[in-house]
């Protein structure tokens, strides 16, 4: 299982082979739409990342926290697969039962993510994370099918449950990863001084901690926030049909 703090650091590492290098957190289409145009007002990158933390990222962090809570409760109640049951067919009754308990969380996430483009991006990322997690933390297979496109926060919540991450660590991982994805992408999209980029990320720490305190206590699906960012959705749809792009999303 390993040390939970080190697991959280590993999950937040952009070099983890889950396709994170292909993501800009929507910054690329935002730049194309005028953010930081002509190298001016580059600090708008930090404002954009902060807006994500307060809207779409807050939703994803809450979903990951709820997933972790449900998976942990399932484990404590004895419904988790026992050692040696990994050979049970992935569609077997016990796995189906646990998948059913997580289904409503994914449905709640989908209802709060109106853009099919954004949902598709998250599920592709979730598939890559699940592929990696099955190798590194095989216990995730007791909660999720071995193949399939599942929302990334759901997969990360399960990883958090099987590796002993706290709700705060799960929420912080989601929040930090989103912020650093945006800030890192700015280095490739705009004339940004790397020291300035690091300063912007450090300046988001209070916003990240506010998000953590806000969502970490959640234990019911109806408590998942429904914050939205329609312009980010518009950017995502425009980017999906862009013929020349540096990042996938």
mmCIF file with all atom_site columns, N, CA and C in Angstrom, residues 96-148:
data_model
loop_
_atom_site.group_PDB
_atom_site.id
_atom_site.type_symbol
_atom_site.label_atom_id
_atom_site.label_alt_id
_atom_site.label_comp_id
_atom_site.label_asym_id
_atom_site.label_entity_id
_atom_site.label_seq_id
_atom_site.pdbx_PDB_ins_code
_atom_site.Cartn_x
_atom_site.Cartn_y
_atom_site.Cartn_z
_atom_site.occupancy
_atom_site.B_iso_or_equiv
_atom_site.pdbx_formal_charge
_atom_site.auth_seq_id
_atom_site.auth_comp_id
_atom_site.auth_asym_id
_atom_site.auth_atom_id
_atom_site.pdbx_PDB_model_num
ATOM 1   N N  . UNK A 1 96  ? -20.134 -6.507 -9.361  1.00 0.00 ? 96  UNK A N  1
ATOM 2   C CA . UNK A 1 96  ? -21.301 -5.779 -9.852  1.00 0.00 ? 96  UNK A CA 1
ATOM 3   C C  . UNK A 1 96  ? -21.981 -5.020 -8.724  1.00 0.00 ? 96  UNK A C  1
ATOM 4   N N  . UNK A 1 97  ? -22.022 -5.643 -7.552  1.00 0.00 ? 97  UNK A N  1
ATOM 5   C CA . UNK A 1 97  ? -22.655 -4.993 -6.401  1.00 0.00 ? 97  UNK A CA 1
ATOM 6   C C  . UNK A 1 97  ? -21.891 -3.738 -6.007  1.00 0.00 ? 97  UNK A C  1
ATOM 7   N N  . UNK A 1 98  ? -20.560 -3.845 -5.972  1.00 0.00 ? 98  UNK A N  1
ATOM 8   C CA . UNK A 1 98  ? -19.767 -2.681 -5.593  1.00 0.00 ? 98  UNK A CA 1
ATOM 9   C C  . UNK A 1 98  ? -19.820 -1.609 -6.677  1.00 0.00 ? 98  UNK A C  1
ATOM 10  N N  . UNK A 1 99  ? -19.801 -2.029 -7.940  1.00 0.00 ? 99  UNK A N  1
ATOM 11  C CA . UNK A 1 99  ? -19.907 -1.056 -9.030  1.00 0.00 ? 99  UNK A CA 1
ATOM 12  C C  . UNK A 1 99  ? -21.230 -0.319 -8.955  1.00 0.00 ? 99  UNK A C  1
ATOM 13  N N  . UNK A 1 100 ? -22.277 -1.029 -8.530  1.00 0.00 ? 100 UNK A N  1
ATOM 14  C CA . UNK A 1 100 ? -23.592 -0.397 -8.410  1.00 0.00 ? 100 UNK A CA 1
ATOM 15  C C  . UNK A 1 100 ? -23.584 0.680  -7.344  1.00 0.00 ? 100 UNK A C  1
ATOM 16  N N  . UNK A 1 101 ? -22.785 0.489  -6.282  1.00 0.00 ? 101 UNK A N  1
ATOM 17  C CA . UNK A 1 101 ? -22.734 1.507  -5.231  1.00 0.00 ? 101 UNK A CA 1
ATOM 18  C C  . UNK A 1 101 ? -22.012 2.758  -5.703  1.00 0.00 ? 101 UNK A C  1
ATOM 19  N N  . UNK A 1 102 ? -21.108 2.604  -6.678  1.00 0.00 ? 102 UNK A N  1
ATOM 20  C CA . UNK A 1 102 ? -20.385 3.755  -7.196  1.00 0.00 ? 102 UNK A CA 1
ATOM 21  C C  . UNK A 1 102 ? -21.092 4.388  -8.390  1.00 0.00 ? 102 UNK A C  1
ATOM 22  N N  . UNK A 1 103 ? -21.999 3.634  -9.013  1.00 0.00 ? 103 UNK A N  1
ATOM 23  C CA . UNK A 1 103 ? -22.713 4.158  -10.176 1.00 0.00 ? 103 UNK A CA 1
ATOM 24  C C  . UNK A 1 103 ? -23.418 5.477  -9.921  1.00 0.00 ? 103 UNK A C  1
ATOM 25  N N  . UNK A 1 104 ? -24.136 5.625  -8.801  1.00 0.00 ? 104 UNK A N  1
ATOM 26  C CA . UNK A 1 104 ? -24.810 6.895  -8.538  1.00 0.00 ? 104 UNK A CA 1
ATOM 27  C C  . UNK A 1 104 ? -23.857 8.082  -8.418  1.00 0.00 ? 104 UNK A C  1
ATOM 28  N N  . UNK A 1 105 ? -22.636 7.825  -7.953  1.00 0.00 ? 105 UNK A N  1
ATOM 29  C CA . UNK A 1 105 ? -21.668 8.922  -7.849  1.00 0.00 ? 105 UNK A CA 1
ATOM 30  C C  . UNK A 1 105 ? -21.269 9.384  -9.241  1.00 0.00 ? 105 UNK A C  1
ATOM 31  N N  . UNK A 1 106 ? -20.987 8.413  -10.125 1.00 0.00 ? 106 UNK A N  1
ATOM 32  C CA . UNK A 1 106 ? -20.647 8.787  -11.504 1.00 0.00 ? 106 UNK A CA 1
ATOM 33  C C  . UNK A 1 106 ? -21.827 9.495  -12.171 1.00 0.00 ? 106 UNK A C  1
ATOM 34  N N  . UNK A 1 107 ? -23.040 9.028  -11.908 1.00 0.00 ? 107 UNK A N  1
ATOM 35  C CA . UNK A 1 107 ? -24.217 9.671  -12.486 1.00 0.00 ? 107 UNK A CA 1
ATOM 36  C C  . UNK A 1 107 ? -24.356 11.108 -11.983 1.00 0.00 ? 107 UNK A C  1
ATOM 37  N N  . UNK A 1 108 ? -24.062 11.319 -10.699 1.00 0.00 ? 108 UNK A N  1
ATOM 38  C CA . UNK A 1 108 ? -24.135 12.671 -10.129 1.00 0.00 ? 108 UNK A CA 1
ATOM 39  C C  . UNK A 1 108 ? -23.078 13.570 -10.763 1.00 0.00 ? 108 UNK A C  1
ATOM 40  N N  . UNK A 1 109 ? -21.893 13.006 -10.987 1.00 0.00 ? 109 UNK A N  1
ATOM 41  C CA . UNK A 1 109 ? -20.838 13.777 -11.665 1.00 0.00 ? 109 UNK A CA 1
ATOM 42  C C  . UNK A 1 109 ? -21.271 14.131 -13.085 1.00 0.00 ? 109 UNK A C  1
ATOM 43  N N  . UNK A 1 110 ? -21.821 13.174 -13.812 1.00 0.00 ? 110 UNK A N  1
ATOM 44  C CA . UNK A 1 110 ? -22.242 13.419 -15.198 1.00 0.00 ? 110 UNK A CA 1
ATOM 45  C C  . UNK A 1 110 ? -23.331 14.483 -15.257 1.00 0.00 ? 110 UNK A C  1
ATOM 46  N N  . UNK A 1 111 ? -24.250 14.447 -14.293 1.00 0.00 ? 111 UNK A N  1
ATOM 47  C CA . UNK A 1 111 ? -25.336 15.437 -14.275 1.00 0.00 ? 111 UNK A CA 1
ATOM 48  C C  . UNK A 1 111 ? -24.804 16.843 -14.039 1.00 0.00 ? 111 UNK A C  1
ATOM 49  N N  . UNK A 1 112 ? -23.663 16.938 -13.377 1.00 0.00 ? 112 UNK A N  1
ATOM 50  C CA . UNK A 1 112 ? -23.059 18.232 -13.076 1.00 0.00 ? 112 UNK A CA 1
ATOM 51  C C  . UNK A 1 112 ? -21.984 18.615 -14.084 1.00 0.00 ? 112 UNK A C  1
ATOM 52  N N  . UNK A 1 113 ? -21.807 17.779 -15.109 1.00 0.00 ? 113 UNK A N  1
ATOM 53  C CA . UNK A 1 113 ? -20.824 18.037 -16.163 1.00 0.00 ? 113 UNK A CA 1
ATOM 54  C C  . UNK A 1 113 ? -21.571 17.996 -17.493 1.00 0.00 ? 113 UNK A C  1
ATOM 55  N N  . UNK A 1 114 ? -22.250 19.082 -17.849 1.00 0.00 ? 114 UNK A N  1
ATOM 56  C CA . UNK A 1 114 ? -23.161 19.057 -18.990 1.00 0.00 ? 114 UNK A CA 1
ATOM 57  C C  . UNK A 1 114 ? -22.496 18.853 -20.343 1.00 0.00 ? 114 UNK A C  1
ATOM 58  N N  . UNK A 1 115 ? -21.218 19.187 -20.468 1.00 0.00 ? 115 UNK A N  1
ATOM 59  C CA . UNK A 1 115 ? -20.535 19.070 -21.760 1.00 0.00 ? 115 UNK A CA 1
ATOM 60  C C  . UNK A 1 115 ? -20.107 17.629 -22.013 1.00 0.00 ? 115 UNK A C  1
ATOM 61  N N  . UNK A 1 116 ? -20.573 17.057 -23.111 1.00 0.00 ? 116 UNK A N  1
ATOM 62  C CA . UNK A 1 116 ? -20.169 15.691 -23.448 1.00 0.00 ? 116 UNK A CA 1
ATOM 63  C C  . UNK A 1 116 ? -18.677 15.638 -23.789 1.00 0.00 ? 116 UNK A C  1
ATOM 64  N N  . UNK A 1 117 ? -18.127 16.750 -24.251 1.00 0.00 ? 117 UNK A N  1
ATOM 65  C CA . UNK A 1 117 ? -16.699 16.798 -24.541 1.00 0.00 ? 117 UNK A CA 1
ATOM 66  C C  . UNK A 1 117 ? -15.897 16.689 -23.247 1.00 0.00 ? 117 UNK A C  1
ATOM 67  N N  . UNK A 1 118 ? -16.281 17.462 -22.244 1.00 0.00 ? 118 UNK A N  1
ATOM 68  C CA . UNK A 1 118 ? -15.584 17.434 -20.962 1.00 0.00 ? 118 UNK A CA 1
ATOM 69  C C  . UNK A 1 118 ? -15.750 16.064 -20.296 1.00 0.00 ? 118 UNK A C  1
ATOM 70  N N  . UNK A 1 119 ? -16.945 15.487 -20.401 1.00 0.00 ? 119 UNK A N  1
ATOM 71  C CA . UNK A 1 119 ? -17.149 14.151 -19.832 1.00 0.00 ? 119 UNK A CA 1
ATOM 72  C C  . UNK A 1 119 ? -16.242 13.134 -20.530 1.00 0.00 ? 119 UNK A C  1
ATOM 73  N N  . UNK A 1 120 ? -16.142 13.244 -21.840 1.00 0.00 ? 120 UNK A N  1
ATOM 74  C CA . UNK A 1 120 ? -15.306 12.309 -22.583 1.00 0.00 ? 120 UNK A CA 1
ATOM 75  C C  . UNK A 1 120 ? -13.843 12.419 -22.204 1.00 0.00 ? 120 UNK A C  1
ATOM 76  N N  . UNK A 1 121 ? -13.358 13.643 -22.025 1.00 0.00 ? 121 UNK A N  1
ATOM 77  C CA . UNK A 1 121 ? -11.964 13.855 -21.628 1.00 0.00 ? 121 UNK A CA 1
ATOM 78  C C  . UNK A 1 121 ? -11.710 13.220 -20.266 1.00 0.00 ? 121 UNK A C  1
ATOM 79  N N  . UNK A 1 122 ? -12.602 13.457 -19.315 1.00 0.00 ? 122 UNK A N  1
ATOM 80  C CA . UNK A 1 122 ? -12.431 12.908 -17.969 1.00 0.00 ? 122 UNK A CA 1
ATOM 81  C C  . UNK A 1 122 ? -12.455 11.386 -17.982 1.00 0.00 ? 122 UNK A C  1
ATOM 82  N N  . UNK A 1 123 ? -13.332 10.808 -18.766 1.00 0.00 ? 123 UNK A N  1
ATOM 83  C CA . UNK A 1 123 ? -13.415 9.336  -18.804 1.00 0.00 ? 123 UNK A CA 1
ATOM 84  C C  . UNK A 1 123 ? -12.208 8.713  -19.479 1.00 0.00 ? 123 UNK A C  1
ATOM 85  N N  . UNK A 1 124 ? -11.658 9.379  -20.471 1.00 0.00 ? 124 UNK A N  1
ATOM 86  C CA . UNK A 1 124 ? -10.435 8.858  -21.084 1.00 0.00 ? 124 UNK A CA 1
ATOM 87  C C  . UNK A 1 124 ? -9.272  8.937  -20.098 1.00 0.00 ? 124 UNK A C  1
ATOM 88  N N  . UNK A 1 125 ? -9.204  10.029 -19.362 1.00 0.00 ? 125 UNK A N  1
ATOM 89  C CA . UNK A 1 125 ? -8.170  10.140 -18.328 1.00 0.00 ? 125 UNK A CA 1
ATOM 90  C C  . UNK A 1 125 ? -8.385  9.090  -17.244 1.00 0.00 ? 125 UNK A C  1
ATOM 91  N N  . UNK A 1 126 ? -9.655  8.853  -16.908 1.00 0.00 ? 126 UNK A N  1
ATOM 92  C CA . UNK A 1 126 ? -9.959  7.844  -15.908 1.00 0.00 ? 126 UNK A CA 1
ATOM 93  C C  . UNK A 1 126 ? -9.529  6.465  -16.352 1.00 0.00 ? 126 UNK A C  1
ATOM 94  N N  . UNK A 1 127 ? -9.696  6.189  -17.628 1.00 0.00 ? 127 UNK A N  1
ATOM 95  C CA . UNK A 1 127 ? -9.293  4.877  -18.147 1.00 0.00 ? 127 UNK A CA 1
ATOM 96  C C  . UNK A 1 127 ? -7.784  4.690  -18.033 1.00 0.00 ? 127 UNK A C  1
ATOM 97  N N  . UNK A 1 128 ? -7.033  5.738  -18.351 1.00 0.00 ? 128 UNK A N  1
ATOM 98  C CA . UNK A 1 128 ? -5.582  5.657  -18.247 1.00 0.00 ? 128 UNK A CA 1
ATOM 99  C C  . UNK A 1 128 ? -5.140  5.501  -16.796 1.00 0.00 ? 128 UNK A C  1
ATOM 100 N N  . UNK A 1 129 ? -5.793  6.243  -15.893 1.00 0.00 ? 129 UNK A N  1
ATOM 101 C CA . UNK A 1 129 ? -5.459  6.121  -14.475 1.00 0.00 ? 129 UNK A CA 1
ATOM 102 C C  . UNK A 1 129 ? -5.807  4.741  -13.945 1.00 0.00 ? 129 UNK A C  1
ATOM 103 N N  . UNK A 1 130 ? -6.942  4.195  -14.370 1.00 0.00 ? 130 UNK A N  1
ATOM 104 C CA . UNK A 1 130 ? -7.341  2.857  -13.932 1.00 0.00 ? 130 UNK A CA 1
ATOM 105 C C  . UNK A 1 130 ? -6.351  1.806  -14.433 1.00 0.00 ? 130 UNK A C  1
ATOM 106 N N  . UNK A 1 131 ? -5.910  1.958  -15.671 1.00 0.00 ? 131 UNK A N  1
ATOM 107 C CA . UNK A 1 131 ? -4.928  1.015  -16.219 1.00 0.00 ? 131 UNK A CA 1
ATOM 108 C C  . UNK A 1 131 ? -3.661  1.007  -15.363 1.00 0.00 ? 131 UNK A C  1
ATOM 109 N N  . UNK A 1 132 ? -3.195  2.191  -15.007 1.00 0.00 ? 132 UNK A N  1
ATOM 110 C CA . UNK A 1 132 ? -2.003  2.287  -14.169 1.00 0.00 ? 132 UNK A CA 1
ATOM 111 C C  . UNK A 1 132 ? -2.275  1.740  -12.769 1.00 0.00 ? 132 UNK A C  1
ATOM 112 N N  . UNK A 1 133 ? -3.407  2.130  -12.193 1.00 0.00 ? 133 UNK A N  1
ATOM 113 C CA . UNK A 1 133 ? -3.724  1.730  -10.821 1.00 0.00 ? 133 UNK A CA 1
ATOM 114 C C  . UNK A 1 133 ? -3.843  0.223  -10.680 1.00 0.00 ? 133 UNK A C  1
ATOM 115 N N  . UNK A 1 134 ? -4.373  -0.444 -11.689 1.00 0.00 ? 134 UNK A N  1
ATOM 116 C CA . UNK A 1 134 ? -4.503  -1.897 -11.614 1.00 0.00 ? 134 UNK A CA 1
ATOM 117 C C  . UNK A 1 134 ? -3.141  -2.570 -11.497 1.00 0.00 ? 134 UNK A C  1
ATOM 118 N N  . UNK A 1 135 ? -2.108  -1.950 -12.071 1.00 0.00 ? 135 UNK A N  1
ATOM 119 C CA . UNK A 1 135 ? -0.755  -2.496 -11.976 1.00 0.00 ? 135 UNK A CA 1
ATOM 120 C C  . UNK A 1 135 ? -0.104  -2.154 -10.639 1.00 0.00 ? 135 UNK A C  1
ATOM 121 N N  . UNK A 1 136 ? -0.288  -0.909 -10.201 1.00 0.00 ? 136 UNK A N  1
ATOM 122 C CA . UNK A 1 136 ? 0.403   -0.427 -9.006  1.00 0.00 ? 136 UNK A CA 1
ATOM 123 C C  . UNK A 1 136 ? -0.357  -0.767 -7.728  1.00 0.00 ? 136 UNK A C  1
ATOM 124 N N  . UNK A 1 137 ? -1.687  -0.621 -7.768  1.00 0.00 ? 137 UNK A N  1
ATOM 125 C CA . UNK A 1 137 ? -2.544  -0.898 -6.606  1.00 0.00 ? 137 UNK A CA 1
ATOM 126 C C  . UNK A 1 137 ? -3.659  -1.846 -7.047  1.00 0.00 ? 137 UNK A C  1
ATOM 127 N N  . UNK A 1 138 ? -3.382  -3.134 -7.160  1.00 0.00 ? 138 UNK A N  1
ATOM 128 C CA . UNK A 1 138 ? -4.331  -4.107 -7.731  1.00 0.00 ? 138 UNK A CA 1
ATOM 129 C C  . UNK A 1 138 ? -5.689  -4.149 -7.027  1.00 0.00 ? 138 UNK A C  1
ATOM 130 N N  . UNK A 1 139 ? -5.769  -3.685 -5.781  1.00 0.00 ? 139 UNK A N  1
ATOM 131 C CA . UNK A 1 139 ? -7.045  -3.741 -5.061  1.00 0.00 ? 139 UNK A CA 1
ATOM 132 C C  . UNK A 1 139 ? -8.145  -2.906 -5.720  1.00 0.00 ? 139 UNK A C  1
ATOM 133 N N  . UNK A 1 140 ? -7.770  -1.979 -6.619  1.00 0.00 ? 140 UNK A N  1
ATOM 134 C CA . UNK A 1 140 ? -8.817  -1.189 -7.269  1.00 0.00 ? 140 UNK A CA 1
ATOM 135 C C  . UNK A 1 140 ? -9.738  -2.077 -8.091  1.00 0.00 ? 140 UNK A C  1
ATOM 136 N N  . UNK A 1 141 ? -9.224  -3.241 -8.526  1.00 0.00 ? 141 UNK A N  1
ATOM 137 C CA . UNK A 1 141 ? -10.041 -4.149 -9.329  1.00 0.00 ? 141 UNK A CA 1
ATOM 138 C C  . UNK A 1 141 ? -11.190 -4.742 -8.526  1.00 0.00 ? 141 UNK A C  1
ATOM 139 N N  . UNK A 1 142 ? -11.144 -4.601 -7.204  1.00 0.00 ? 142 UNK A N  1
ATOM 140 C CA . UNK A 1 142 ? -12.242 -5.078 -6.373  1.00 0.00 ? 142 UNK A CA 1
ATOM 141 C C  . UNK A 1 142 ? -13.423 -4.120 -6.404  1.00 0.00 ? 142 UNK A C  1
ATOM 142 N N  . UNK A 1 143 ? -13.225 -2.926 -6.950  1.00 0.00 ? 143 UNK A N  1
ATOM 143 C CA . UNK A 1 143 ? -14.280 -1.915 -6.958  1.00 0.00 ? 143 UNK A CA 1
ATOM 144 C C  . UNK A 1 143 ? -14.687 -1.477 -8.356  1.00 0.00 ? 143 UNK A C  1
ATOM 145 N N  . UNK A 1 144 ? -13.778 -1.606 -9.312  1.00 0.00 ? 144 UNK A N  1
ATOM 146 C CA . UNK A 1 144 ? -14.032 -1.109 -10.657 1.00 0.00 ? 144 UNK A CA 1
ATOM 147 C C  . UNK A 1 144 ? -13.735 -2.195 -11.679 1.00 0.00 ? 144 UNK A C  1
ATOM 148 N N  . UNK A 1 145 ? -14.466 -2.215 -12.791 1.00 0.00 ? 145 UNK A N  1
ATOM 149 C CA . UNK A 1 145 ? -14.170 -3.193 -13.851 1.00 0.00 ? 145 UNK A CA 1
ATOM 150 C C  . UNK A 1 145 ? -12.783 -2.957 -14.404 1.00 0.00 ? 145 UNK A C  1
ATOM 151 N N  . UNK A 1 146 ? -12.199 -3.996 -14.948 1.00 0.00 ? 146 UNK A N  1
ATOM 152 C CA . UNK A 1 146 ? -10.829 -3.896 -15.436 1.00 0.00 ? 146 UNK A CA 1
ATOM 153 C C  . UNK A 1 146 ? -10.705 -3.064 -16.695 1.00 0.00 ? 146 UNK A C  1
ATOM 154 N N  . UNK A 1 147 ? -11.795 -2.838 -17.371 1.00 0.00 ? 147 UNK A N  1
ATOM 155 C CA . UNK A 1 147 ? -11.753 -2.049 -18.591 1.00 0.00 ? 147 UNK A CA 1
ATOM 156 C C  . UNK A 1 147 ? -13.005 -1.194 -18.632 1.00 0.00 ? 147 UNK A C  1
ATOM 157 N N  . UNK A 1 148 ? -12.872 -0.029 -19.179 1.00 0.00 ? 148 UNK A N  1
ATOM 158 C CA . UNK A 1 148 ? -14.027 0.848  -19.261 1.00 0.00 ? 148 UNK A CA 1
ATOM 159 C C  . UNK A 1 148 ? -13.612 2.286  -19.036 1.00 0.00 ? 148 UNK A C  1
#
